[in-house]
Short mmCIF file of C-alpha atoms in Angstrom, two decimals:
data_model
loop_
_atom_site.label_atom_id
_atom_site.label_comp_id
_atom_site.label_asym_id
_atom_site.label_seq_id
_atom_site.Cartn_x
_atom_site.Cartn_y
_atom_site.Cartn_z
CA MET A 1 56.64 -233.82 165.27
CA ALA A 2 59.92 -234.66 167.19
CA THR A 3 60.06 -233.91 170.75
CA ARG A 4 62.53 -233.80 173.62
CA ARG A 5 61.67 -234.73 177.10
CA GLN A 6 63.63 -232.81 179.86
CA ALA A 7 66.77 -234.49 180.73
CA LYS A 8 69.56 -232.41 182.79
CA LYS A 9 68.29 -230.03 185.51
CA PRO A 10 68.37 -226.35 184.41
CA ALA A 11 70.22 -223.91 186.58
CA ALA A 12 68.91 -220.92 188.32
CA SER A 13 70.37 -218.15 190.45
CA THR A 14 69.55 -217.88 194.30
CA ASP A 15 67.43 -214.70 193.54
CA GLU A 16 65.32 -216.63 190.94
CA LEU A 17 64.83 -219.57 193.16
CA LYS A 18 63.65 -217.31 195.82
CA HIS A 19 61.22 -215.68 193.54
CA TYR A 20 59.84 -219.01 192.49
CA TYR A 21 59.82 -220.21 196.03
CA ARG A 22 57.77 -216.99 197.20
CA GLU A 23 55.30 -217.19 194.17
CA MET A 24 54.49 -220.97 194.64
CA LEU A 25 54.14 -220.43 198.56
CA LEU A 26 51.93 -217.61 197.98
CA ILE A 27 49.55 -219.97 195.86
CA ARG A 28 49.77 -222.76 198.40
CA ARG A 29 49.02 -220.61 201.46
CA PHE A 30 46.28 -218.68 199.51
CA GLU A 31 44.65 -222.08 198.63
CA GLU A 32 44.97 -223.44 202.03
CA LYS A 33 43.22 -220.29 203.41
CA ALA A 34 40.47 -220.65 200.79
CA GLY A 35 39.92 -224.13 201.76
CA GLN A 36 39.42 -223.04 205.41
CA LEU A 37 37.00 -220.35 204.54
CA TYR A 38 35.08 -222.78 202.41
CA GLY A 39 34.86 -224.91 205.49
CA MET A 40 33.46 -222.02 207.43
CA GLY A 41 30.79 -221.50 204.82
CA LEU A 42 32.20 -218.11 203.67
CA ILE A 43 32.72 -219.56 200.26
CA GLY A 44 29.83 -221.09 198.35
CA GLY A 45 29.35 -223.12 195.23
CA PHE A 46 32.35 -224.94 193.59
CA CYS A 47 35.81 -224.26 194.75
CA HIS A 48 38.77 -226.03 192.89
CA LEU A 49 42.07 -225.73 194.61
CA TYR A 50 45.40 -225.73 192.86
CA ILE A 51 47.55 -227.30 195.65
CA GLY A 52 50.34 -229.39 194.35
CA GLN A 53 50.34 -227.92 190.79
CA GLU A 54 51.96 -224.60 191.70
CA ALA A 55 55.36 -225.15 189.61
CA VAL A 56 53.31 -225.02 186.46
CA VAL A 57 51.94 -221.65 186.41
CA VAL A 58 54.85 -220.11 188.14
CA GLY A 59 57.35 -221.51 185.92
CA LEU A 60 55.32 -220.45 182.79
CA GLU A 61 54.73 -216.92 184.18
CA ALA A 62 58.61 -216.64 184.33
CA CYS A 63 58.54 -216.76 180.48
CA ALA A 64 55.82 -214.30 179.87
CA GLU A 65 56.13 -210.65 178.82
CA GLU A 66 53.91 -207.69 179.14
CA GLY A 67 51.05 -208.15 176.85
CA ASP A 68 51.05 -211.82 176.71
CA LYS A 69 47.61 -213.41 177.47
CA ARG A 70 46.55 -216.27 179.61
CA ILE A 71 43.29 -218.15 179.94
CA THR A 72 42.27 -221.27 182.12
CA ALA A 73 39.32 -223.33 183.32
CA TYR A 74 37.85 -223.40 186.79
CA ARG A 75 41.08 -224.39 188.72
CA ASP A 76 42.10 -220.75 188.29
CA HIS A 77 43.22 -218.96 191.52
CA GLY A 78 47.00 -219.95 191.13
CA HIS A 79 46.94 -218.62 187.72
CA MET A 80 45.51 -215.15 188.94
CA LEU A 81 48.04 -214.83 191.67
CA ALA A 82 50.97 -215.89 189.31
CA CYS A 83 50.19 -213.16 186.80
CA GLY A 84 50.16 -210.46 189.61
CA MET A 85 46.43 -210.04 190.38
CA ASP A 86 46.05 -208.88 193.99
CA PRO A 87 45.32 -211.60 196.38
CA LYS A 88 42.74 -209.33 198.16
CA GLY A 89 40.56 -209.13 194.93
CA VAL A 90 41.06 -212.74 194.21
CA MET A 91 39.79 -213.82 197.85
CA ALA A 92 36.89 -211.26 197.90
CA GLU A 93 35.62 -212.61 194.68
CA LEU A 94 35.95 -216.26 196.16
CA THR A 95 33.44 -215.03 199.11
CA GLY A 96 31.15 -213.17 196.63
CA ARG A 97 31.87 -209.73 197.79
CA GLU A 98 31.87 -206.45 196.18
CA GLY A 99 35.78 -206.02 196.52
CA GLY A 100 36.49 -208.99 194.05
CA PHE A 101 37.63 -208.79 190.55
CA SER A 102 34.29 -209.62 189.01
CA ARG A 103 32.45 -207.54 191.76
CA GLY A 104 31.29 -210.68 193.60
CA LYS A 105 29.33 -212.06 190.67
CA GLY A 106 31.73 -214.56 189.30
CA GLY A 107 32.87 -216.51 192.34
CA SER A 108 35.83 -218.95 192.23
CA MET A 109 35.48 -220.01 188.53
CA HIS A 110 34.72 -216.81 186.65
CA MET A 111 37.37 -213.94 187.18
CA PHE A 112 38.80 -211.77 184.65
CA SER A 113 41.45 -208.81 184.62
CA ARG A 114 42.16 -206.66 181.58
CA GLU A 115 45.03 -204.95 183.20
CA LYS A 116 46.76 -208.40 183.85
CA HIS A 117 45.62 -210.00 180.44
CA PHE A 118 43.74 -212.75 182.41
CA TYR A 119 40.83 -213.79 180.43
CA GLY A 120 39.21 -216.33 182.86
CA GLY A 121 38.19 -218.59 184.66
CA HIS A 122 35.84 -220.72 182.72
CA GLY A 123 33.46 -223.25 184.24
CA ILE A 124 32.79 -225.35 180.98
CA VAL A 125 35.33 -228.15 180.47
CA GLY A 126 37.36 -227.21 177.45
CA ALA A 127 35.31 -224.31 176.31
CA ASN A 128 38.43 -221.96 177.17
CA VAL A 129 40.50 -223.66 174.52
CA PRO A 130 39.08 -222.30 171.36
CA ILE A 131 38.69 -218.99 173.20
CA GLY A 132 42.48 -219.12 173.90
CA ALA A 133 43.25 -219.59 170.24
CA GLY A 134 40.86 -216.69 169.54
CA LEU A 135 43.02 -214.36 171.72
CA ALA A 136 46.10 -215.65 169.90
CA PHE A 137 44.22 -215.05 166.52
CA SER A 138 43.90 -211.30 167.66
CA ASP A 139 47.67 -210.94 168.06
CA ARG A 140 48.36 -212.76 164.73
CA TYR A 141 45.94 -210.34 163.07
CA LYS A 142 47.81 -207.26 164.57
CA GLY A 143 51.04 -208.51 163.62
CA ASN A 144 52.68 -208.18 167.12
CA ASP A 145 54.78 -210.87 168.88
CA ARG A 146 52.51 -211.41 171.79
CA VAL A 147 51.47 -215.03 172.94
CA THR A 148 48.72 -216.75 174.58
CA PHE A 149 48.99 -219.38 177.44
CA THR A 150 45.92 -221.57 177.09
CA TYR A 151 45.78 -224.01 180.12
CA PHE A 152 43.41 -227.03 180.56
CA GLY A 153 43.31 -230.45 182.02
CA ASP A 154 43.81 -233.89 181.16
CA GLY A 155 40.09 -234.38 181.24
CA ALA A 156 39.53 -231.57 178.80
CA ALA A 157 42.11 -232.93 176.50
CA ASN A 158 39.61 -235.40 175.32
CA GLN A 159 37.07 -232.74 174.16
CA GLY A 160 36.44 -232.60 170.41
CA GLN A 161 36.73 -228.77 170.52
CA VAL A 162 40.50 -229.21 171.63
CA ALA A 163 41.15 -231.12 168.35
CA GLU A 164 39.30 -228.52 166.21
CA THR A 165 41.27 -225.68 167.77
CA TYR A 166 44.57 -227.61 167.32
CA ASN A 167 43.81 -227.83 163.45
CA MET A 168 42.86 -224.15 163.26
CA ALA A 169 45.87 -222.91 165.42
CA GLU A 170 48.35 -224.89 163.14
CA LEU A 171 46.46 -223.97 160.08
CA TRP A 172 46.80 -220.14 160.82
CA ASP A 173 50.03 -220.23 162.76
CA LEU A 174 48.52 -218.88 165.79
CA PRO A 175 51.01 -217.86 168.90
CA VAL A 176 49.27 -220.08 171.31
CA ILE A 177 50.92 -222.36 173.92
CA PHE A 178 48.50 -225.13 174.70
CA VAL A 179 49.27 -226.18 178.39
CA ILE A 180 47.75 -229.48 179.40
CA GLU A 181 47.90 -229.72 183.30
CA ASN A 182 47.88 -233.49 183.62
CA ASN A 183 47.21 -233.94 187.21
CA GLN A 184 46.55 -237.65 186.60
CA TYR A 185 42.84 -237.82 187.64
CA ALA A 186 40.72 -235.29 185.63
CA MET A 187 37.62 -235.20 187.88
CA GLY A 188 38.13 -238.40 189.57
CA THR A 189 39.21 -241.25 187.25
CA SER A 190 42.89 -242.08 186.57
CA VAL A 191 43.96 -240.95 183.12
CA ARG A 192 45.17 -244.50 182.41
CA ARG A 193 41.64 -245.78 182.75
CA ALA A 194 39.85 -242.95 180.88
CA THR A 195 42.32 -242.35 177.98
CA LYS A 196 43.39 -244.74 175.36
CA SER A 197 46.43 -242.57 174.31
CA PRO A 198 47.40 -240.92 177.57
CA ASP A 199 50.49 -239.13 176.13
CA PHE A 200 48.48 -235.98 175.28
CA TRP A 201 51.29 -233.87 173.69
CA GLU A 202 51.59 -236.48 171.06
CA ARG A 203 48.19 -235.62 169.59
CA GLY A 204 49.56 -232.45 168.21
CA ALA A 205 51.62 -234.53 165.66
CA ALA A 206 48.46 -235.06 163.70
CA TYR A 207 48.35 -231.53 162.87
CA GLY A 208 52.05 -230.78 162.71
CA ILE A 209 52.23 -229.12 166.32
CA PRO A 210 55.29 -229.73 168.15
CA GLY A 211 55.25 -230.55 171.74
CA GLU A 212 56.80 -232.37 174.82
CA ALA A 213 55.86 -233.81 178.13
CA VAL A 214 57.44 -231.86 181.13
CA ASP A 215 57.98 -232.48 184.77
CA GLY A 216 55.25 -230.24 186.00
CA MET A 217 56.61 -230.71 189.45
CA ASP A 218 59.77 -229.02 188.82
CA VAL A 219 59.50 -225.25 188.42
CA LEU A 220 62.85 -224.96 186.60
CA ALA A 221 62.06 -227.79 184.12
CA VAL A 222 58.72 -226.00 183.45
CA LYS A 223 60.53 -222.55 182.69
CA ALA A 224 62.99 -224.20 180.38
CA ALA A 225 60.36 -225.97 178.45
CA GLY A 226 58.19 -222.71 178.44
CA GLU A 227 61.14 -220.68 177.02
CA LYS A 228 61.44 -222.93 174.18
CA ALA A 229 57.63 -222.84 173.56
CA VAL A 230 57.45 -219.03 173.81
CA ALA A 231 60.36 -218.58 171.51
CA HIS A 232 58.54 -220.86 168.81
CA ALA A 233 55.18 -219.12 168.96
CA ARG A 234 56.98 -215.51 169.10
CA ALA A 235 58.88 -216.28 165.90
CA GLY A 236 55.56 -216.83 164.14
CA LYS A 237 56.10 -220.75 163.90
CA GLY A 238 52.60 -221.35 165.26
CA PRO A 239 51.44 -223.31 168.35
CA TYR A 240 53.28 -225.53 170.83
CA ILE A 241 51.83 -228.07 173.23
CA LEU A 242 53.27 -228.57 176.75
CA GLU A 243 51.93 -231.49 178.82
CA MET A 244 52.87 -230.70 182.22
CA MET A 245 53.01 -233.96 184.41
CA THR A 246 51.74 -232.61 187.79
CA TYR A 247 49.60 -233.81 190.62
CA ARG A 248 46.80 -232.26 192.85
CA TYR A 249 46.85 -232.97 196.51
CA ARG A 250 43.23 -232.21 196.98
CA GLY A 251 40.09 -233.56 195.35
CA HIS A 252 38.64 -232.32 192.22
CA SER A 253 36.79 -229.55 194.27
CA MET A 254 36.08 -229.05 197.85
CA SER A 255 33.09 -231.30 197.65
CA ASP A 256 35.34 -234.30 196.31
CA PRO A 257 36.51 -236.83 199.08
CA ALA A 258 39.05 -238.12 196.47
CA LYS A 259 38.35 -241.91 197.32
CA TYR A 260 39.72 -242.97 193.99
CA ARG A 261 43.27 -243.01 195.19
CA THR A 262 45.07 -243.86 198.48
CA ARG A 263 46.28 -241.63 201.09
CA GLU A 264 49.59 -243.34 200.79
CA GLU A 265 49.86 -242.23 197.04
CA VAL A 266 49.14 -238.63 197.93
CA GLN A 267 51.70 -238.63 200.80
CA LYS A 268 54.43 -240.12 198.70
CA MET A 269 54.07 -237.33 196.25
CA ARG A 270 54.19 -234.78 198.98
CA GLU A 271 57.29 -236.26 200.46
CA GLU A 272 59.19 -237.13 197.21
CA ARG A 273 58.01 -234.74 194.55
CA ASP A 274 56.49 -231.57 196.22
CA ALA A 275 57.55 -228.62 194.00
CA ILE A 276 57.83 -226.13 196.80
CA GLN A 277 59.99 -228.39 198.97
CA GLN A 278 62.22 -229.08 195.96
CA VAL A 279 62.91 -225.28 195.51
CA ARG A 280 63.57 -225.03 199.26
CA GLU A 281 66.00 -227.67 199.19
CA ARG A 282 67.96 -226.10 196.25
CA LEU A 283 68.11 -222.77 198.24
CA ILE A 284 69.56 -224.54 201.14
CA GLU A 285 72.08 -226.40 199.13
CA ALA A 286 72.95 -223.04 197.46
CA GLY A 287 73.74 -221.42 200.82
CA ALA A 288 70.47 -219.58 201.63
CA ALA A 289 69.77 -218.89 205.30
CA GLU A 290 66.92 -220.61 207.07
CA ASP A 291 66.04 -217.23 208.63
CA ASP A 292 65.67 -215.77 205.05
CA LEU A 293 63.24 -218.56 204.15
CA LYS A 294 61.29 -218.34 207.29
CA ALA A 295 60.99 -214.50 206.60
CA ILE A 296 59.52 -215.27 203.12
CA ASP A 297 57.16 -217.68 204.99
CA ARG A 298 56.03 -214.98 207.44
CA GLU A 299 55.46 -212.42 204.71
CA ILE A 300 53.20 -214.91 202.77
CA LYS A 301 51.18 -215.76 205.69
CA GLU A 302 50.68 -211.89 206.41
CA ILE A 303 49.65 -211.29 202.81
CA VAL A 304 47.19 -214.18 202.72
CA ASN A 305 45.76 -213.46 206.18
CA GLU A 306 45.20 -209.69 204.87
CA ALA A 307 43.61 -211.04 201.78
CA ALA A 308 41.11 -213.14 204.04
CA ASP A 309 40.34 -210.17 206.47
CA PHE A 310 39.69 -207.88 203.26
CA ALA A 311 37.32 -210.50 201.89
CA ARG A 312 35.59 -210.71 205.16
CA GLU A 313 34.99 -207.02 205.56
CA SER A 314 34.11 -206.24 202.01
CA PRO A 315 30.35 -205.63 201.62
CA GLU A 316 27.94 -207.77 199.67
CA PRO A 317 27.37 -206.54 196.14
CA ASP A 318 24.61 -204.06 195.63
CA ALA A 319 21.51 -205.13 194.01
CA ALA A 320 22.15 -202.85 191.17
CA GLU A 321 24.93 -204.97 190.23
CA LEU A 322 22.22 -207.38 188.70
CA TRP A 323 21.87 -204.93 185.79
CA THR A 324 25.63 -204.46 185.09
CA ASP A 325 27.66 -206.31 182.55
CA VAL A 326 24.49 -207.41 180.57
CA TYR A 327 24.76 -207.14 176.85
CA THR A 328 21.13 -207.11 176.06
CA ASP A 329 17.89 -205.06 176.98
CA VAL A 330 16.96 -206.33 180.38
CA THR A 331 15.15 -203.06 181.55
CA PRO A 332 12.43 -204.29 183.94
CA GLN A 333 8.87 -204.09 182.34
CA THR A 334 6.02 -202.77 184.39
CA ALA A 335 2.60 -204.01 183.81
#
């Protein structure tokens, strides 16, 4: 299928830019705080931070409507915040507390919110992709115009179940937008070393699925591409692939020292391509006052600190939670 890569920069009002700035900054500061709590031992297990990739989910959430669904993999905190889930509940879940969205039983990789149509948080690489198509199938079956955003990474893009899902999605004209968050390194190997055909969006052509590569460090470019994909899916034309060319600043998880790339490479991305800084510069050029931006910074810092305090103060889950959300007979047997 034909594709168009983003060329001219889309325009946005000052109010829109401030909204994107606030939403991306919330994710950035939240993730930084999560990293601190992990270092203090308050978050256990795996913890995958979204720092650097904020423009992808914020830009696409700007295209979503009430009732649209989203599903992602284990790097999921940013997606939860972007769709409106309470930072307190997200942070409490990270720390395994009762006040978390999964009542402390899911941790970093397994959260869920029916209210916000957020269907996880999945720890198995690529497993969320067919589930995302299933969510879209439900809307196709019901005959509404909802769409499902199915996020996965460049590493998961090589999974066989992704190819199977592409085939089924196009065969049945499912309203699903496949969002490949290509942060260049999967777990820790450069995509250029791990993949023979690294232009992942092009793989949809084998099934008749249109797609394009997008500057995932530019929130306005993401939104523009997202609007096109959403219009395609809502019109009943089937799936669309968006390959977001983005970059994560931290390691794959908090336990990854990221020795497979240089500090200079990461610093260069921060200085030249940072998504939040780009929006800040656009706001300044548009005449936004520094004091207004500083006020947003203070507001976000307060929200994140409150979330961390809530997480610390929330109690551990009661032992009775072991017997909830279990869908088989687990009644303890007595001798």
